[in-house]
Amino acid sequence: SEAHISGTDPIRLVLYEFLPFVPAYNATKLLDSFLLGLGTFLLLRHFRHRVWLSIAGALCVQFAGGHTLFQTPLCVSACATWYPWIWLAWSQFVRHRHRAWLVAAGVFCACCIAAGNQQTHAFLALFGVCFVIGHWLVASRDGQPAISAVIISGVLGALLAAPVLVPQIELYLLCQRAPAFADFTKIQLLTGPASLAGFFPWALGTFRTIDLSKLFGQGGLGFCIFIGCAGLILATVGAARVFNRSGRTAESCTAVLLLAAYLVICSTPLVAIFYTRVAILVTVGLGLLAVAGAEVLLQQSATI
């Protein structure tokens, strides 16, 4: 009923105690989606964005194309539920240095690990690296607490999720996998730029039609990071602020680094390790950049 690649979603385990298998299994998807949107809303409010923009940004992330495209394996969308919550706890610790936020981040990391598999654990590590670099670029004094937040909460999360994580490590060590890098061809170096087809997916093709991604052995690249046409355009405006020192923030740098990492992964043999499923992490950053871009346009219109 549940393959080893699905991990053990903690929400589903709780629902099994109150509902039959099928309703509990299906209700988990709804709860995961709701918690993803709620966490993104709270994260955007934490960064002091307007309420109505935070709601719009949360909806963009909650119903992003990647959550439609990567319904299987279940671990991809299940672990993505906890990314905004982890980001919120990390950011709160860097700002206030309260140990309670380290504990909260550890619990959220544990939920993410328990919901995922060996591959999605790599997404969490990538998230932590981008978070640390993003804070260090804006204010070097925040680099050390950012490192502490990521490492301590990561270790705590791994310990809490040990009943799931240890068997996964054992399974990984027992499996014999041939290196996938051998299948990577030079034309696949264009996979990253092709993924930007998501700006107008119905013009260039969604995951159910013919698009450029089929030329590189990938499916639905134009839909992986899709948060709505308007959302992606606003995200471009928000990302441009990173190159303006006065408007640069740690969260925007982190979001841009996540997008840059995605493009690098898709254009190198690293895609054989991370797969294009890593886009499900990038959409959280894109939603944040979209709201930041909307704030920029509103501020400019107010001065005209």
mmCIF file of C-alpha atoms in Angstrom:
data_model
loop_
_atom_site.group_PDB
_atom_site.id
_atom_site.type_symbol
_atom_site.label_atom_id
_atom_site.label_comp_id
_atom_site.label_asym_id
_atom_site.label_seq_id
_atom_site.Cartn_x
_atom_site.Cartn_y
_atom_site.Cartn_z
ATOM 1 C CA SER A 1 0.000 0.000 0.000
ATOM 2 C CA GLU A 2 2.977 2.312 0.432
ATOM 3 C CA ALA A 3 6.230 1.974 -1.480
ATOM 4 C CA HIS A 4 9.521 2.653 0.262
ATOM 5 C CA ILE A 5 10.035 5.748 -1.907
ATOM 6 C CA SER A 6 7.058 7.414 -0.230
ATOM 7 C CA GLY A 7 8.666 7.586 3.183
ATOM 8 C CA THR A 8 6.194 7.908 6.035
ATOM 9 C CA ASP A 9 4.140 11.069 5.965
ATOM 10 C CA PRO A 10 3.485 11.990 9.622
ATOM 11 C CA ILE A 11 0.118 13.554 8.756
ATOM 12 C CA ARG A 12 -1.036 10.352 7.123
ATOM 13 C CA LEU A 13 0.013 8.288 10.135
ATOM 14 C CA VAL A 14 -2.190 10.416 12.390
ATOM 15 C CA LEU A 15 -5.167 10.194 10.032
ATOM 16 C CA TYR A 16 -4.880 6.404 9.885
ATOM 17 C CA GLU A 17 -5.935 6.360 13.546
ATOM 18 C CA PHE A 18 -9.243 8.125 12.812
ATOM 19 C CA LEU A 19 -10.192 7.279 9.204
ATOM 20 C CA PRO A 20 -10.217 4.232 6.936
ATOM 21 C CA PHE A 21 -7.193 3.825 4.671
ATOM 22 C CA VAL A 22 -8.515 5.393 1.466
ATOM 23 C CA PRO A 23 -10.107 8.536 3.026
ATOM 24 C CA ALA A 24 -7.009 9.053 5.195
ATOM 25 C CA TYR A 25 -4.698 8.617 2.213
ATOM 26 C CA ASN A 26 -6.662 11.107 0.098
ATOM 27 C CA ALA A 27 -7.256 13.623 2.895
ATOM 28 C CA THR A 28 -3.503 13.807 3.422
ATOM 29 C CA LYS A 29 -3.082 15.454 0.026
ATOM 30 C CA LEU A 30 -5.610 18.138 0.949
ATOM 31 C CA LEU A 31 -3.992 18.796 4.323
ATOM 32 C CA ASP A 32 -0.502 18.901 2.799
ATOM 33 C CA SER A 33 -1.699 21.463 0.259
ATOM 34 C CA PHE A 34 -3.435 23.570 2.904
ATOM 35 C CA LEU A 35 -0.418 23.552 5.224
ATOM 36 C CA LEU A 36 1.851 24.520 2.335
ATOM 37 C CA GLY A 37 -0.323 27.550 1.571
ATOM 38 C CA LEU A 38 -0.674 28.486 5.245
ATOM 39 C CA GLY A 39 3.058 28.212 5.842
ATOM 40 C CA THR A 40 3.820 30.353 2.791
ATOM 41 C CA PHE A 41 1.323 32.987 3.953
ATOM 42 C CA LEU A 42 2.914 33.137 7.416
ATOM 43 C CA LEU A 43 6.373 33.312 5.837
ATOM 44 C CA LEU A 44 5.375 36.243 3.634
ATOM 45 C CA ARG A 45 3.805 38.040 6.591
ATOM 46 C CA HIS A 46 6.999 37.415 8.539
ATOM 47 C CA PHE A 47 8.813 39.343 5.806
ATOM 48 C CA ARG A 48 6.298 42.186 6.327
ATOM 49 C CA HIS A 49 4.440 41.927 3.036
ATOM 50 C CA ARG A 50 0.855 43.172 2.759
ATOM 51 C CA VAL A 51 -1.886 40.757 3.776
ATOM 52 C CA TRP A 52 -3.616 40.583 0.391
ATOM 53 C CA LEU A 53 -0.298 40.130 -1.432
ATOM 54 C CA SER A 54 0.697 37.417 1.043
ATOM 55 C CA ILE A 55 -2.555 35.579 0.320
ATOM 56 C CA ALA A 56 -1.974 35.845 -3.436
ATOM 57 C CA GLY A 57 1.634 34.669 -3.100
ATOM 58 C CA ALA A 58 0.614 31.749 -0.898
ATOM 59 C CA LEU A 59 -1.972 30.640 -3.455
ATOM 60 C CA CYS A 60 0.620 30.876 -6.245
ATOM 61 C CA VAL A 61 2.900 28.517 -4.336
ATOM 62 C CA GLN A 62 0.127 26.217 -3.135
ATOM 63 C CA PHE A 63 -1.151 25.582 -6.659
ATOM 64 C CA ALA A 64 2.162 25.807 -8.524
ATOM 65 C CA GLY A 65 2.632 23.608 -11.570
ATOM 66 C CA GLY A 66 5.168 21.406 -9.831
ATOM 67 C CA HIS A 67 2.590 20.214 -7.302
ATOM 68 C CA THR A 68 0.449 19.019 -10.200
ATOM 69 C CA LEU A 69 3.332 17.507 -12.137
ATOM 70 C CA PHE A 70 4.999 15.678 -9.242
ATOM 71 C CA GLN A 71 2.037 13.985 -7.562
ATOM 72 C CA THR A 72 4.042 10.771 -7.761
ATOM 73 C CA PRO A 73 6.111 9.740 -5.978
ATOM 74 C CA LEU A 74 4.099 11.077 -3.050
ATOM 75 C CA CYS A 75 7.207 12.064 -1.101
ATOM 76 C CA VAL A 76 7.925 15.023 -3.416
ATOM 77 C CA SER A 77 4.778 17.009 -2.650
ATOM 78 C CA ALA A 78 4.589 15.728 0.945
ATOM 79 C CA CYS A 79 8.035 16.998 1.948
ATOM 80 C CA ALA A 80 7.434 20.313 0.120
ATOM 81 C CA THR A 81 4.704 21.070 2.666
ATOM 82 C CA TRP A 82 7.349 21.873 5.261
ATOM 83 C CA TYR A 83 9.723 24.133 3.275
ATOM 84 C CA PRO A 84 8.029 27.456 4.159
ATOM 85 C CA TRP A 85 7.709 26.400 7.809
ATOM 86 C CA ILE A 86 11.416 25.535 7.963
ATOM 87 C CA TRP A 87 12.320 28.822 6.271
ATOM 88 C CA LEU A 88 10.153 30.726 8.761
ATOM 89 C CA ALA A 89 11.774 29.069 11.791
ATOM 90 C CA TRP A 90 15.303 29.557 10.415
ATOM 91 C CA SER A 91 14.660 33.227 9.683
ATOM 92 C CA GLN A 92 13.131 33.814 13.115
ATOM 93 C CA PHE A 93 16.181 32.310 14.801
ATOM 94 C CA VAL A 94 18.594 34.455 12.759
ATOM 95 C CA ARG A 95 16.606 37.561 13.723
ATOM 96 C CA HIS A 96 15.923 36.893 17.401
ATOM 97 C CA ARG A 97 18.393 34.125 18.417
ATOM 98 C CA HIS A 98 15.711 32.346 20.465
ATOM 99 C CA ARG A 99 16.446 28.651 20.932
ATOM 100 C CA ALA A 100 12.748 27.848 20.685
ATOM 101 C CA TRP A 101 12.964 28.556 16.961
ATOM 102 C CA LEU A 102 15.776 26.003 16.654
ATOM 103 C CA VAL A 103 13.520 23.401 18.241
ATOM 104 C CA ALA A 104 10.645 24.380 15.946
ATOM 105 C CA ALA A 105 12.932 24.183 12.904
ATOM 106 C CA GLY A 106 14.103 20.751 14.063
ATOM 107 C CA VAL A 107 10.518 19.498 14.294
ATOM 108 C CA PHE A 108 9.701 20.848 10.830
ATOM 109 C CA CYS A 109 12.878 19.267 9.418
ATOM 110 C CA ALA A 110 11.857 15.975 11.017
ATOM 111 C CA CYS A 111 8.438 16.189 9.342
ATOM 112 C CA CYS A 112 10.120 16.936 6.014
ATOM 113 C CA ILE A 113 12.524 14.004 6.376
ATOM 114 C CA ALA A 114 9.777 11.650 7.546
ATOM 115 C CA ALA A 115 7.660 12.589 4.535
ATOM 116 C CA GLY A 116 10.432 12.154 1.983
ATOM 117 C CA ASN A 117 13.027 9.768 0.617
ATOM 118 C CA GLN A 118 16.754 9.799 -0.080
ATOM 119 C CA GLN A 119 16.376 12.173 -3.004
ATOM 120 C CA THR A 120 14.180 14.768 -1.293
ATOM 121 C CA HIS A 121 16.592 14.840 1.660
ATOM 122 C CA ALA A 122 19.120 16.289 -0.797
ATOM 123 C CA PHE A 123 16.611 19.078 -1.553
ATOM 124 C CA LEU A 124 16.581 20.022 2.139
ATOM 125 C CA ALA A 125 20.387 20.149 2.211
ATOM 126 C CA LEU A 126 20.381 22.363 -0.904
ATOM 127 C CA PHE A 127 17.803 24.612 0.762
ATOM 128 C CA GLY A 128 20.060 25.018 3.789
ATOM 129 C CA VAL A 129 23.085 25.934 1.677
ATOM 130 C CA CYS A 130 21.129 28.620 -0.226
ATOM 131 C CA PHE A 131 19.728 29.990 3.042
ATOM 132 C CA VAL A 132 23.193 30.367 4.582
ATOM 133 C CA ILE A 133 24.748 31.968 1.490
ATOM 134 C CA GLY A 134 21.767 34.299 1.060
ATOM 135 C CA HIS A 135 22.148 35.659 4.590
ATOM 136 C CA TRP A 136 25.926 35.885 4.370
ATOM 137 C CA LEU A 137 25.725 37.927 1.154
ATOM 138 C CA VAL A 138 23.455 40.531 2.742
ATOM 139 C CA ALA A 139 24.993 40.710 6.223
ATOM 140 C CA SER A 140 28.082 38.660 7.053
ATOM 141 C CA ARG A 141 27.218 38.876 10.769
ATOM 142 C CA ASP A 142 24.123 36.750 10.073
ATOM 143 C CA GLY A 143 26.188 34.015 8.444
ATOM 144 C CA GLN A 144 27.121 32.263 11.698
ATOM 145 C CA PRO A 145 23.588 32.121 13.180
ATOM 146 C CA ALA A 146 22.294 30.964 9.787
ATOM 147 C CA ILE A 147 24.820 28.117 9.783
ATOM 148 C CA SER A 148 23.860 27.229 13.353
ATOM 149 C CA ALA A 149 20.168 27.221 12.477
ATOM 150 C CA VAL A 150 20.633 24.909 9.501
ATOM 151 C CA ILE A 151 23.057 22.444 11.100
ATOM 152 C CA ILE A 152 21.465 22.171 14.559
ATOM 153 C CA SER A 153 17.896 21.887 13.268
ATOM 154 C CA GLY A 154 19.017 19.457 10.576
ATOM 155 C CA VAL A 155 20.696 17.161 13.101
ATOM 156 C CA LEU A 156 17.711 17.420 15.462
ATOM 157 C CA GLY A 157 15.332 16.649 12.606
ATOM 158 C CA ALA A 158 17.392 13.641 11.535
ATOM 159 C CA LEU A 159 17.363 12.277 15.099
ATOM 160 C CA LEU A 160 13.601 12.745 15.456
ATOM 161 C CA ALA A 161 12.995 11.091 12.071
ATOM 162 C CA ALA A 162 15.539 8.297 12.690
ATOM 163 C CA PRO A 163 12.922 5.488 12.540
ATOM 164 C CA VAL A 164 12.325 6.483 8.918
ATOM 165 C CA LEU A 165 15.765 7.789 7.988
ATOM 166 C CA VAL A 166 17.885 4.836 9.184
ATOM 167 C CA PRO A 167 16.047 2.206 7.080
ATOM 168 C CA GLN A 168 16.279 4.538 4.082
ATOM 169 C CA ILE A 169 20.040 4.815 4.531
ATOM 170 C CA GLU A 170 20.285 1.044 4.884
ATOM 171 C CA LEU A 171 18.244 0.533 1.717
ATOM 172 C CA TYR A 172 20.416 3.020 -0.170
ATOM 173 C CA LEU A 173 23.592 1.204 0.880
ATOM 174 C CA LEU A 174 22.164 -2.181 -0.112
ATOM 175 C CA CYS A 175 20.975 -1.062 -3.535
ATOM 176 C CA GLN A 176 23.267 -1.236 -6.550
ATOM 177 C CA ARG A 177 22.746 1.737 -8.828
ATOM 178 C CA ALA A 178 24.586 2.363 -12.080
ATOM 179 C CA PRO A 179 25.884 5.927 -12.508
ATOM 180 C CA ALA A 180 23.261 7.925 -14.387
ATOM 181 C CA PHE A 181 25.797 10.495 -15.602
ATOM 182 C CA ALA A 182 26.659 8.261 -18.539
ATOM 183 C CA ASP A 183 23.281 8.997 -20.127
ATOM 184 C CA PHE A 184 23.802 12.766 -20.030
ATOM 185 C CA THR A 185 24.310 14.219 -23.520
ATOM 186 C CA LYS A 186 25.677 17.598 -24.557
ATOM 187 C CA ILE A 187 22.324 18.766 -25.896
ATOM 188 C CA GLN A 188 20.936 18.427 -22.370
ATOM 189 C CA LEU A 189 23.052 21.432 -21.398
ATOM 190 C CA LEU A 190 20.136 23.455 -22.793
ATOM 191 C CA THR A 191 17.672 21.841 -20.393
ATOM 192 C CA GLY A 192 17.954 24.692 -17.870
ATOM 193 C CA PRO A 193 17.165 27.495 -20.333
ATOM 194 C CA ALA A 194 14.346 25.374 -21.774
ATOM 195 C CA SER A 195 12.707 25.245 -18.352
ATOM 196 C CA LEU A 196 12.098 28.997 -18.602
ATOM 197 C CA ALA A 197 9.325 28.113 -21.033
ATOM 198 C CA GLY A 198 7.176 28.246 -17.914
ATOM 199 C CA PHE A 199 6.649 31.952 -18.461
ATOM 200 C CA PHE A 200 3.987 31.175 -21.080
ATOM 201 C CA PRO A 201 3.320 27.446 -20.702
ATOM 202 C CA TRP A 202 0.205 27.316 -22.840
ATOM 203 C CA ALA A 203 2.038 28.981 -25.721
ATOM 204 C CA LEU A 204 5.123 26.760 -25.527
ATOM 205 C CA GLY A 205 3.470 23.647 -24.149
ATOM 206 C CA THR A 206 2.474 22.302 -20.726
ATOM 207 C CA PHE A 207 3.414 18.930 -19.306
ATOM 208 C CA ARG A 208 0.595 17.378 -21.370
ATOM 209 C CA THR A 209 1.599 18.852 -24.716
ATOM 210 C CA ILE A 210 4.711 19.050 -26.871
ATOM 211 C CA ASP A 211 7.308 21.535 -25.645
ATOM 212 C CA LEU A 212 11.064 22.054 -25.804
ATOM 213 C CA SER A 213 11.726 19.823 -22.824
ATOM 214 C CA LYS A 214 10.919 16.693 -24.847
ATOM 215 C CA LEU A 215 14.086 17.325 -26.872
ATOM 216 C CA PHE A 216 16.197 16.866 -23.726
ATOM 217 C CA GLY A 217 14.577 13.761 -22.326
ATOM 218 C CA GLN A 218 12.578 15.665 -19.743
ATOM 219 C CA GLY A 219 8.844 16.062 -19.347
ATOM 220 C CA GLY A 220 7.040 19.268 -18.549
ATOM 221 C CA LEU A 221 9.951 21.606 -17.910
ATOM 222 C CA GLY A 222 7.752 24.539 -18.907
ATOM 223 C CA PHE A 223 5.382 23.604 -16.091
ATOM 224 C CA CYS A 224 7.800 22.689 -13.268
ATOM 225 C CA ILE A 225 8.255 26.203 -11.877
ATOM 226 C CA PHE A 226 4.976 27.658 -13.117
ATOM 227 C CA ILE A 227 3.243 29.888 -10.528
ATOM 228 C CA GLY A 228 1.035 31.697 -13.039
ATOM 229 C CA CYS A 229 2.128 33.921 -15.914
ATOM 230 C CA ALA A 230 1.641 37.093 -13.866
ATOM 231 C CA GLY A 231 3.422 35.484 -10.923
ATOM 232 C CA LEU A 232 6.503 34.640 -12.975
ATOM 233 C CA ILE A 233 6.666 38.136 -14.477
ATOM 234 C CA LEU A 234 6.401 39.682 -11.004
ATOM 235 C CA ALA A 235 9.057 37.237 -9.768
ATOM 236 C CA THR A 236 11.381 38.583 -12.472
ATOM 237 C CA VAL A 237 10.822 42.110 -11.139
ATOM 238 C CA GLY A 238 11.469 40.916 -7.584
ATOM 239 C CA ALA A 239 14.632 39.051 -8.597
ATOM 240 C CA ALA A 240 16.009 42.204 -10.258
ATOM 241 C CA ARG A 241 16.151 43.874 -6.814
ATOM 242 C CA VAL A 242 18.928 41.496 -5.808
ATOM 243 C CA PHE A 243 21.274 43.394 -8.119
ATOM 244 C CA ASN A 244 20.379 46.663 -6.360
ATOM 245 C CA ARG A 245 22.240 46.741 -3.060
ATOM 246 C CA SER A 246 19.744 49.080 -1.418
ATOM 247 C CA GLY A 247 16.831 46.745 -2.159
ATOM 248 C CA ARG A 248 18.637 43.471 -1.497
ATOM 249 C CA THR A 249 17.323 41.248 1.302
ATOM 250 C CA ALA A 250 18.430 37.902 2.687
ATOM 251 C CA GLU A 251 15.172 36.242 1.646
ATOM 252 C CA SER A 252 15.350 37.542 -1.928
ATOM 253 C CA CYS A 253 18.976 36.395 -2.231
ATOM 254 C CA THR A 254 17.995 32.957 -0.942
ATOM 255 C CA ALA A 255 15.137 32.758 -3.444
ATOM 256 C CA VAL A 256 17.375 33.783 -6.372
ATOM 257 C CA LEU A 257 20.013 31.258 -5.288
ATOM 258 C CA LEU A 258 17.366 28.520 -5.274
ATOM 259 C CA LEU A 259 16.360 29.441 -8.827
ATOM 260 C CA ALA A 260 20.003 29.609 -9.944
ATOM 261 C CA ALA A 261 20.679 26.203 -8.381
ATOM 262 C CA TYR A 262 17.683 24.769 -10.242
ATOM 263 C CA LEU A 263 18.924 26.083 -13.594
ATOM 264 C CA VAL A 264 22.436 24.760 -12.931
ATOM 265 C CA ILE A 265 21.099 21.360 -11.889
ATOM 266 C CA CYS A 266 18.918 21.106 -14.998
ATOM 267 C CA SER A 267 21.835 22.040 -17.278
ATOM 268 C CA THR A 268 24.462 19.689 -15.862
ATOM 269 C CA PRO A 269 24.778 15.990 -14.985
ATOM 270 C CA LEU A 270 23.513 16.947 -11.505
ATOM 271 C CA VAL A 271 20.009 16.454 -12.914
ATOM 272 C CA ALA A 272 20.729 12.713 -12.675
ATOM 273 C CA ILE A 273 20.896 13.133 -8.868
ATOM 274 C CA PHE A 274 18.329 15.812 -8.078
ATOM 275 C CA TYR A 275 15.972 15.413 -11.081
ATOM 276 C CA THR A 276 13.701 18.253 -12.141
ATOM 277 C CA ARG A 277 11.634 17.495 -9.022
ATOM 278 C CA VAL A 278 13.853 19.992 -7.196
ATOM 279 C CA ALA A 279 11.590 22.619 -8.826
ATOM 280 C CA ILE A 280 9.113 21.968 -6.020
ATOM 281 C CA LEU A 281 11.560 23.701 -3.677
ATOM 282 C CA VAL A 282 12.161 26.575 -6.095
ATOM 283 C CA THR A 283 8.473 27.507 -6.302
ATOM 284 C CA VAL A 284 8.510 28.718 -2.677
ATOM 285 C CA GLY A 285 11.273 31.173 -3.575
ATOM 286 C CA LEU A 286 9.478 32.227 -6.747
ATOM 287 C CA GLY A 287 6.320 33.010 -4.783
ATOM 288 C CA LEU A 288 8.345 35.181 -2.425
ATOM 289 C CA LEU A 289 9.996 37.000 -5.357
ATOM 290 C CA ALA A 290 6.598 37.531 -7.014
ATOM 291 C CA VAL A 291 5.248 39.264 -3.919
ATOM 292 C CA ALA A 292 8.444 41.329 -3.629
ATOM 293 C CA GLY A 293 8.038 42.335 -7.280
ATOM 294 C CA ALA A 294 4.437 43.385 -6.676
ATOM 295 C CA GLU A 295 5.585 45.499 -3.717
ATOM 296 C CA VAL A 296 8.130 47.239 -5.976
ATOM 297 C CA LEU A 297 5.481 48.107 -8.565
ATOM 298 C CA LEU A 298 3.061 49.367 -5.901
ATOM 299 C CA GLN A 299 5.746 51.578 -4.379
ATOM 300 C CA GLN A 300 6.672 53.007 -7.787
ATOM 301 C CA SER A 301 3.042 53.682 -8.679
ATOM 302 C CA ALA A 302 2.567 55.518 -5.366
ATOM 303 C CA THR A 303 5.386 57.927 -6.205
ATOM 304 C CA ILE A 304 4.055 58.807 -9.663
#
